[in-house]
Amino acid sequence: MAIRGIRSGVTTLPKRLDSLTSLRFFAAFAVFTHHFTGFGGKTGLGRSPLIYPYSMIGGHGVTFFFVLSGFLMMWVFKPKEHPGVFYWRRVGRIWPAHLVALVLGIYAYYIAAHLKINWPSLIASAFLVQTWSPNVTPTLPGNEVTWTLSVELLFYALFPLLGRIAVRLRTRWLAAATAVGLAGMWAVDWFATAHYSPAHAGWVMRHPAVYLPQFMLGMTMALAIKRGWRLPLRPVVPIALLAAYVYCYYQGRARLSAPTVAQLDYTVRPIVAILSALVILAFVQREVRGLRGLLNTKPLVLLGLWSYCFYLLHHSITRIAIYQWGRMPDNNGVLFTLLGFGVVVNVMAWALFTFVEEPAEKWWRKRTPKRWLNRGEKPAVTIPAPRRPETESIPG
């Protein structure tokens, strides 16, 4: 079955997409909610029956970040820009806030937990290469949530090459390669679970290479839109699909046989990636048409700007709270505590963004080597598609 893409004329496209910035906050808050309510048993700070176990899907908010990274990198891609400029700016964007948050992470995950520091593993986390080895101690060393930055790092390393390859390929071939990659994620998860120990299988499913198809999905979506491809889709549709999927997924896990549940688990990453891409597509198409909505309002855009710092800090804060006060009773009153902690973490995220991330990035960007900038090109946000019919089939 194929979905018929509607080609429109390639026009000047907005470089700034405020709705996507706002969506970053909701993805980060989903991850926060997942860590707050825990994985089951006596994990997490407290559990509300009103949202648990559905809140556990929030851990896959990182999938949204991976798809979004691929989309945004491709959206502003400049084929003639020196790769060094891209790498330089990524360093200034990622590391300053990461290193400051790591200090809090060391206190939360080592000092407060009375856990001995494994220095090679901690140093690996500081350089964001911790997911490349199955022998790090503990499983998620340093600031635990930064395993996702280790995944992002591989994509950043490959992107200047991947971007140059992608702009030379037809959209249908990019879509086909992405579909194969997402199917590969399902196959790798199945194989690892069946043949390896739970610890080793968990490492395989955190390996950066496994997540490349999700970045590719974002890249493909960005190129398709820039080439004029459109899909009639209101934002409410993919959001409703995501909500329905989350409900059915956890209802299925509670009612179906173990082999069927295992297959549900193997497919969750690719499915959430596709739904994330549809959410991104729906909101970007609104902005391309010049429409604005709630996600374009300043408060939500600011929350989105702070979301990286929010993500870096949130788990350390809840972990320290558990050590200080213990778990809360599992009832719906926990929701008020969750919202309160969300406010506290947002205030800390604002401070980290205002006094570290933003000024450090500006300082670093001004020091980009001039020999790399000489190869720069005029900003462009459209890439002409290879010659093809006015409509195009995208595998669905």
C-alpha positions as a Python dict, from the first residue, in 0.01 Angstrom:
ca = {
    (1, 'M'): (0, 0, 0),
    (2, 'A'): (124, 347, -80),
    (3, 'I'): (28, 691, 42),
    (4, 'R'): (-2, 936, -243),
    (5, 'G'): (207, 1241, -168),
    (6, 'I'): (78, 1575, -298),
    (7, 'R'): (345, 1787, -464),
    (8, 'S'): (320, 2162, -425),
    (9, 'G'): (542, 2432, -564),
    (10, 'V'): (874, 2470, -379),
    (11, 'T'): (856, 2806, -203),
    (12, 'T'): (1070, 2990, 47),
    (13, 'L'): (1044, 2793, 366),
    (14, 'P'): (1081, 2922, 723),
    (15, 'K'): (1418, 2848, 879),
    (16, 'R'): (1279, 2892, 1230),
    (17, 'L'): (1008, 2645, 1333),
    (18, 'D'): (876, 2755, 1671),
    (19, 'S'): (622, 2474, 1700),
    (20, 'L'): (901, 2216, 1688),
    (21, 'T'): (1091, 2405, 1958),
    (22, 'S'): (780, 2387, 2180),
    (23, 'L'): (734, 2016, 2107),
    (24, 'R'): (1082, 1954, 2251),
    (25, 'F'): (947, 2053, 2592),
    (26, 'F'): (662, 1804, 2576),
    (27, 'A'): (902, 1526, 2475),
    (28, 'A'): (1137, 1615, 2761),
    (29, 'F'): (847, 1631, 3007),
    (30, 'A'): (732, 1287, 2891),
    (31, 'V'): (1077, 1147, 2975),
    (32, 'F'): (1062, 1326, 3313),
    (33, 'T'): (719, 1174, 3385),
    (34, 'H'): (851, 829, 3298),
    (35, 'H'): (1143, 860, 3537),
    (36, 'F'): (923, 1012, 3809),
    (37, 'T'): (670, 726, 3803),
    (38, 'G'): (932, 457, 3750),
    (39, 'F'): (947, 124, 3570),
    (40, 'G'): (742, -81, 3815),
    (41, 'G'): (805, -225, 4158),
    (42, 'K'): (944, 40, 4391),
    (43, 'T'): (1121, 249, 4127),
    (44, 'G'): (1049, 617, 4074),
    (45, 'L'): (953, 885, 4323),
    (46, 'G'): (583, 801, 4318),
    (47, 'R'): (321, 643, 4099),
    (48, 'S'): (-22, 769, 4003),
    (49, 'P'): (-272, 500, 3894),
    (50, 'L'): (-430, 765, 3672),
    (51, 'I'): (-130, 775, 3436),
    (52, 'Y'): (65, 458, 3517),
    (53, 'P'): (160, 235, 3329),
    (54, 'Y'): (95, 467, 3033),
    (55, 'S'): (357, 709, 3165),
    (56, 'M'): (627, 452, 3091),
    (57, 'I'): (595, 530, 2720),
    (58, 'G'): (751, 864, 2811),
    (59, 'G'): (1090, 693, 2801),
    (60, 'H'): (1044, 686, 2425),
    (61, 'G'): (1031, 1063, 2421),
    (62, 'V'): (1397, 1026, 2327),
    (63, 'T'): (1279, 871, 2000),
    (64, 'F'): (1104, 1199, 1922),
    (65, 'F'): (1434, 1379, 1987),
    (66, 'F'): (1622, 1148, 1749),
    (67, 'V'): (1369, 1198, 1468),
    (68, 'L'): (1359, 1572, 1535),
    (69, 'S'): (1740, 1596, 1524),
    (70, 'G'): (1749, 1434, 1183),
    (71, 'F'): (1474, 1665, 1062),
    (72, 'L'): (1627, 1989, 1187),
    (73, 'M'): (1980, 1906, 1071),
    (74, 'M'): (1849, 1838, 721),
    (75, 'W'): (1617, 2142, 728),
    (76, 'V'): (1908, 2385, 765),
    (77, 'F'): (2169, 2175, 582),
    (78, 'K'): (2414, 2367, 364),
    (79, 'P'): (2591, 2127, 126),
    (80, 'K'): (2886, 2363, 68),
    (81, 'E'): (2947, 2437, 434),
    (82, 'H'): (3274, 2304, 571),
    (83, 'P'): (3206, 1999, 796),
    (84, 'G'): (3432, 2156, 1058),
    (85, 'V'): (3180, 2438, 1108),
    (86, 'F'): (2907, 2186, 1182),
    (87, 'Y'): (3122, 1989, 1425),
    (88, 'W'): (3247, 2303, 1598),
    (89, 'R'): (2895, 2432, 1657),
    (90, 'R'): (2773, 2094, 1785),
    (91, 'V'): (3047, 2096, 2047),
    (92, 'G'): (2945, 2443, 2164),
    (93, 'R'): (2580, 2344, 2169),
    (94, 'I'): (2611, 2016, 2359),
    (95, 'W'): (2907, 2010, 2597),
    (96, 'P'): (2889, 2321, 2821),
    (97, 'A'): (2549, 2240, 2975),
    (98, 'H'): (2631, 1868, 2973),
    (99, 'L'): (2949, 1915, 3177),
    (100, 'V'): (2779, 2139, 3433),
    (101, 'A'): (2488, 1897, 3469),
    (102, 'L'): (2740, 1613, 3506),
    (103, 'V'): (2856, 1765, 3836),
    (104, 'L'): (2503, 1730, 3975),
    (105, 'G'): (2483, 1383, 3822),
    (106, 'I'): (2798, 1272, 4004),
    (107, 'Y'): (2642, 1377, 4333),
    (108, 'A'): (2307, 1213, 4252),
    (109, 'Y'): (2428, 882, 4111),
    (110, 'Y'): (2751, 830, 4304),
    (111, 'I'): (2790, 1037, 4622),
    (112, 'A'): (2427, 1028, 4740),
    (113, 'A'): (2397, 665, 4629),
    (114, 'H'): (2719, 567, 4806),
    (115, 'L'): (2844, 415, 4482),
    (116, 'K'): (3213, 389, 4405),
    (117, 'I'): (3317, 581, 4094),
    (118, 'N'): (3451, 379, 3805),
    (119, 'W'): (3669, 649, 3654),
    (120, 'P'): (3710, 508, 3299),
    (121, 'S'): (3331, 477, 3271),
    (122, 'L'): (3272, 824, 3414),
    (123, 'I'): (3529, 977, 3177),
    (124, 'A'): (3363, 794, 2887),
    (125, 'S'): (3032, 957, 2984),
    (126, 'A'): (3196, 1300, 2999),
    (127, 'F'): (3307, 1251, 2636),
    (128, 'L'): (2968, 1097, 2550),
    (129, 'V'): (3106, 765, 2424),
    (130, 'Q'): (2966, 549, 2706),
    (131, 'T'): (2720, 354, 2490),
    (132, 'W'): (2996, 210, 2272),
    (133, 'S'): (3116, -34, 2537),
    (134, 'P'): (2916, -306, 2718),
    (135, 'N'): (3168, -298, 3002),
    (136, 'V'): (3097, 44, 3153),
    (137, 'T'): (3005, 52, 3523),
    (138, 'P'): (2728, 115, 3611),
    (139, 'T'): (2521, 40, 3300),
    (140, 'L'): (2450, 413, 3253),
    (141, 'P'): (2756, 591, 3395),
    (142, 'G'): (2782, 960, 3476),
    (143, 'N'): (2460, 1153, 3426),
    (144, 'E'): (2239, 858, 3333),
    (145, 'V'): (2023, 1037, 3077),
    (146, 'T'): (2322, 1134, 2863),
    (147, 'W'): (2331, 791, 2701),
    (148, 'T'): (2102, 952, 2442),
    (149, 'L'): (2364, 1221, 2374),
    (150, 'S'): (2609, 940, 2304),
    (151, 'V'): (2361, 816, 2044),
    (152, 'E'): (2327, 1167, 1899),
    (153, 'L'): (2704, 1196, 1876),
    (154, 'L'): (2727, 921, 1612),
    (155, 'F'): (2464, 1094, 1403),
    (156, 'Y'): (2647, 1425, 1432),
    (157, 'A'): (2970, 1256, 1324),
    (158, 'L'): (2806, 1106, 1016),
    (159, 'F'): (2569, 1386, 923),
    (160, 'P'): (2793, 1594, 691),
    (161, 'L'): (2840, 1278, 482),
    (162, 'L'): (2481, 1154, 513),
    (163, 'G'): (2344, 1496, 421),
    (164, 'R'): (2549, 1512, 102),
    (165, 'I'): (2436, 1165, 4),
    (166, 'A'): (2071, 1233, 88),
    (167, 'V'): (2038, 1544, -132),
    (168, 'R'): (2148, 1337, -432),
    (169, 'L'): (1888, 1065, -382),
    (170, 'R'): (1524, 1062, -479),
    (171, 'T'): (1277, 1090, -195),
    (172, 'R'): (1131, 747, -268),
    (173, 'W'): (1473, 584, -231),
    (174, 'L'): (1537, 765, 95),
    (175, 'A'): (1197, 654, 221),
    (176, 'A'): (1265, 295, 118),
    (177, 'A'): (1606, 294, 291),
    (178, 'T'): (1450, 443, 604),
    (179, 'A'): (1174, 179, 606),
    (180, 'V'): (1435, -96, 579),
    (181, 'G'): (1629, 60, 865),
    (182, 'L'): (1322, 79, 1091),
    (183, 'A'): (1244, -285, 1014),
    (184, 'G'): (1605, -356, 1104),
    (185, 'M'): (1550, -201, 1449),
    (186, 'W'): (1270, -451, 1509),
    (187, 'A'): (1488, -739, 1387),
    (188, 'V'): (1789, -638, 1597),
    (189, 'D'): (1574, -607, 1911),
    (190, 'W'): (1421, -951, 1848),
    (191, 'F'): (1758, -1113, 1777),
    (192, 'A'): (1933, -953, 2076),
    (193, 'T'): (1657, -1053, 2317),
    (194, 'A'): (1651, -1409, 2187),
    (195, 'H'): (2027, -1472, 2182),
    (196, 'Y'): (2187, -1253, 2449),
    (197, 'S'): (2157, -1205, 2821),
    (198, 'P'): (1918, -927, 2929),
    (199, 'A'): (2214, -701, 3019),
    (200, 'H'): (2389, -755, 2685),
    (201, 'A'): (2064, -719, 2489),
    (202, 'G'): (2000, -392, 2672),
    (203, 'W'): (2341, -266, 2565),
    (204, 'V'): (2273, -364, 2203),
    (205, 'M'): (1949, -165, 2209),
    (206, 'R'): (2133, 141, 2343),
    (207, 'H'): (2406, 122, 2081),
    (208, 'P'): (2415, 438, 1869),
    (209, 'A'): (2414, 250, 1537),
    (210, 'V'): (2076, 95, 1615),
    (211, 'Y'): (1910, 439, 1621),
    (212, 'L'): (2041, 572, 1291),
    (213, 'P'): (1714, 481, 1108),
    (214, 'Q'): (1525, 718, 1337),
    (215, 'F'): (1756, 1004, 1241),
    (216, 'M'): (1720, 900, 877),
    (217, 'L'): (1342, 918, 913),
    (218, 'G'): (1370, 1281, 1021),
    (219, 'M'): (1613, 1362, 739),
    (220, 'T'): (1384, 1203, 480),
    (221, 'M'): (1082, 1393, 610),
    (222, 'A'): (1269, 1724, 594),
    (223, 'L'): (1391, 1668, 240),
    (224, 'A'): (1045, 1559, 125),
    (225, 'I'): (887, 1879, 257),
    (226, 'K'): (1163, 2097, 112),
    (227, 'R'): (1109, 1931, -225),
    (228, 'G'): (741, 2019, -217),
    (229, 'W'): (587, 1695, -90),
    (230, 'R'): (278, 1743, 128),
    (231, 'L'): (40, 1514, 315),
    (232, 'P'): (-301, 1653, 418),
    (233, 'L'): (-269, 1606, 792),
    (234, 'R'): (-393, 1808, 1085),
    (235, 'P'): (-187, 1787, 1406),
    (236, 'V'): (-480, 1639, 1600),
    (237, 'V'): (-466, 1324, 1384),
    (238, 'P'): (-113, 1199, 1468),
    (239, 'I'): (-155, 1312, 1830),
    (240, 'A'): (-474, 1105, 1855),
    (241, 'L'): (-300, 813, 1685),
    (242, 'L'): (-16, 835, 1937),
    (243, 'A'): (-259, 839, 2230),
    (244, 'A'): (-452, 544, 2089),
    (245, 'Y'): (-132, 350, 2031),
    (246, 'V'): (-11, 408, 2389),
    (247, 'Y'): (-346, 290, 2529),
    (248, 'C'): (-359, -19, 2307),
    (249, 'Y'): (7, -102, 2370),
    (250, 'Y'): (-28, -119, 2749),
    (251, 'Q'): (-368, -285, 2735),
    (252, 'G'): (-213, -545, 2506),
    (253, 'R'): (83, -598, 2737),
    (254, 'A'): (-160, -673, 3021),
    (255, 'R'): (-384, -911, 2827),
    (256, 'L'): (-190, -1086, 2550),
    (257, 'S'): (36, -1389, 2557),
    (258, 'A'): (407, -1351, 2635),
    (259, 'P'): (525, -1410, 2273),
    (260, 'T'): (279, -1149, 2144),
    (261, 'V'): (384, -901, 2412),
    (262, 'A'): (746, -956, 2312),
    (263, 'Q'): (661, -861, 1953),
    (264, 'L'): (484, -549, 2078),
    (265, 'D'): (801, -455, 2262),
    (266, 'Y'): (1020, -514, 1956),
    (267, 'T'): (808, -283, 1742),
    (268, 'V'): (760, 5, 1988),
    (269, 'R'): (1070, 201, 1880),
    (270, 'P'): (992, 201, 1505),
    (271, 'I'): (622, 275, 1561),
    (272, 'V'): (687, 565, 1800),
    (273, 'A'): (942, 699, 1549),
    (274, 'I'): (683, 695, 1269),
    (275, 'L'): (420, 861, 1487),
    (276, 'S'): (676, 1122, 1594),
    (277, 'A'): (755, 1194, 1230),
    (278, 'L'): (383, 1242, 1157),
    (279, 'V'): (350, 1487, 1447),
    (280, 'I'): (650, 1682, 1317),
    (281, 'L'): (513, 1676, 963),
    (282, 'A'): (171, 1806, 1067),
    (283, 'F'): (309, 2102, 1262),
    (284, 'V'): (573, 2193, 1005),
    (285, 'Q'): (315, 2198, 727),
    (286, 'R'): (110, 2443, 935),
    (287, 'E'): (409, 2675, 972),
    (288, 'V'): (494, 2647, 602),
    (289, 'R'): (141, 2767, 528),
    (290, 'G'): (194, 3061, 763),
    (291, 'L'): (-43, 2931, 1032),
    (292, 'R'): (32, 2985, 1399),
    (293, 'G'): (-115, 2823, 1708),
    (294, 'L'): (-58, 2746, 2073),
    (295, 'L'): (287, 2598, 2010),
    (296, 'N'): (399, 2929, 1859),
    (297, 'T'): (334, 3123, 2178),
    (298, 'K'): (633, 3266, 2361),
    (299, 'P'): (594, 3072, 2691),
    (300, 'L'): (596, 2734, 2517),
    (301, 'V'): (880, 2834, 2286),
    (302, 'L'): (1084, 2936, 2591),
    (303, 'L'): (1010, 2604, 2761),
    (304, 'G'): (1130, 2436, 2443),
    (305, 'L'): (1450, 2638, 2446),
    (306, 'W'): (1516, 2528, 2804),
    (307, 'S'): (1419, 2165, 2735),
    (308, 'Y'): (1774, 2041, 2676),
    (309, 'C'): (1878, 2166, 3019),
    (310, 'F'): (1553, 2032, 3165),
    (311, 'Y'): (1638, 1690, 3023),
    (312, 'L'): (1992, 1700, 3161),
    (313, 'L'): (1878, 1788, 3513),
    (314, 'H'): (1545, 1616, 3573),
    (315, 'H'): (1656, 1264, 3662),
    (316, 'S'): (1930, 1380, 3896),
    (317, 'I'): (1678, 1593, 4088),
    (318, 'T'): (1425, 1314, 4131),
    (319, 'R'): (1698, 1068, 4228),
    (320, 'I'): (1828, 1304, 4500),
    (321, 'A'): (1471, 1349, 4625),
    (322, 'I'): (1430, 973, 4660),
    (323, 'Y'): (1749, 947, 4866),
    (324, 'Q'): (1645, 1241, 5083),
    (325, 'W'): (1277, 1166, 5147),
    (326, 'G'): (1207, 819, 5009),
    (327, 'R'): (925, 720, 4777),
    (328, 'M'): (582, 871, 4803),
    (329, 'P'): (267, 659, 4847),
    (330, 'D'): (131, 537, 4515),
    (331, 'N'): (-186, 741, 4468),
    (332, 'N'): (-314, 1016, 4242),
    (333, 'G'): (-192, 1284, 4482),
    (334, 'V'): (150, 1212, 4335),
    (335, 'L'): (44, 1416, 4030),
    (336, 'F'): (69, 1738, 4230),
    (337, 'T'): (420, 1645, 4338),
    (338, 'L'): (510, 1563, 3979),
    (339, 'L'): (392, 1906, 3863),
    (340, 'G'): (573, 2074, 4152),
    (341, 'F'): (898, 1899, 4068),
    (342, 'G'): (842, 1993, 3703),
    (343, 'V'): (831, 2359, 3802),
    (344, 'V'): (1146, 2327, 4013),
    (345, 'V'): (1338, 2153, 3736),
    (346, 'N'): (1220, 2413, 3483),
    (347, 'V'): (1351, 2695, 3702),
    (348, 'M'): (1687, 2517, 3726),
    (349, 'A'): (1679, 2454, 3351),
    (350, 'W'): (1620, 2825, 3289),
    (351, 'A'): (1923, 2908, 3503),
    (352, 'L'): (2143, 2653, 3327),
    (353, 'F'): (2029, 2779, 2988),
    (354, 'T'): (2063, 3148, 3074),
    (355, 'F'): (2397, 3138, 3249),
    (356, 'V'): (2571, 2844, 3079),
    (357, 'E'): (2422, 2699, 2762),
    (358, 'E'): (2330, 3016, 2572),
    (359, 'P'): (2633, 3236, 2656),
    (360, 'A'): (2877, 2945, 2614),
    (361, 'E'): (2733, 2859, 2275),
    (362, 'K'): (2755, 3222, 2158),
    (363, 'W'): (3112, 3252, 2285),
    (364, 'W'): (3214, 2928, 2114),
    (365, 'R'): (3039, 3011, 1786),
    (366, 'K'): (3225, 3344, 1759),
    (367, 'R'): (3550, 3148, 1767),
    (368, 'T'): (3474, 2924, 1471),
    (369, 'P'): (3798, 2896, 1269),
    (370, 'K'): (3779, 3145, 981),
    (371, 'R'): (3938, 2904, 735),
    (372, 'W'): (3624, 2690, 765),
    (373, 'L'): (3385, 2982, 729),
    (374, 'N'): (3537, 3083, 396),
    (375, 'R'): (3368, 2784, 238),
    (376, 'G'): (3026, 2891, 361),
    (377, 'E'): (2735, 2956, 130),
    (378, 'K'): (2431, 3176, 140),
    (379, 'P'): (2158, 3029, 362),
    (380, 'A'): (1910, 2822, 170),
    (381, 'V'): (1616, 2627, 300),
    (382, 'T'): (1502, 2462, -22),
    (383, 'I'): (1661, 2182, -217),
    (384, 'P'): (1521, 2108, -563),
    (385, 'A'): (1405, 1753, -604),
    (386, 'P'): (1531, 1532, -885),
    (387, 'R'): (1304, 1551, -1191),
    (388, 'R'): (993, 1337, -1139),
    (389, 'P'): (614, 1337, -1188),
    (390, 'E'): (399, 1586, -1000),
    (391, 'T'): (284, 1314, -760),
    (392, 'E'): (499, 1063, -582),
    (393, 'S'): (428, 738, -402),
    (394, 'I'): (574, 708, -56),
    (395, 'P'): (572, 354, 84),
    (396, 'G'): (325, 335, 370),
}
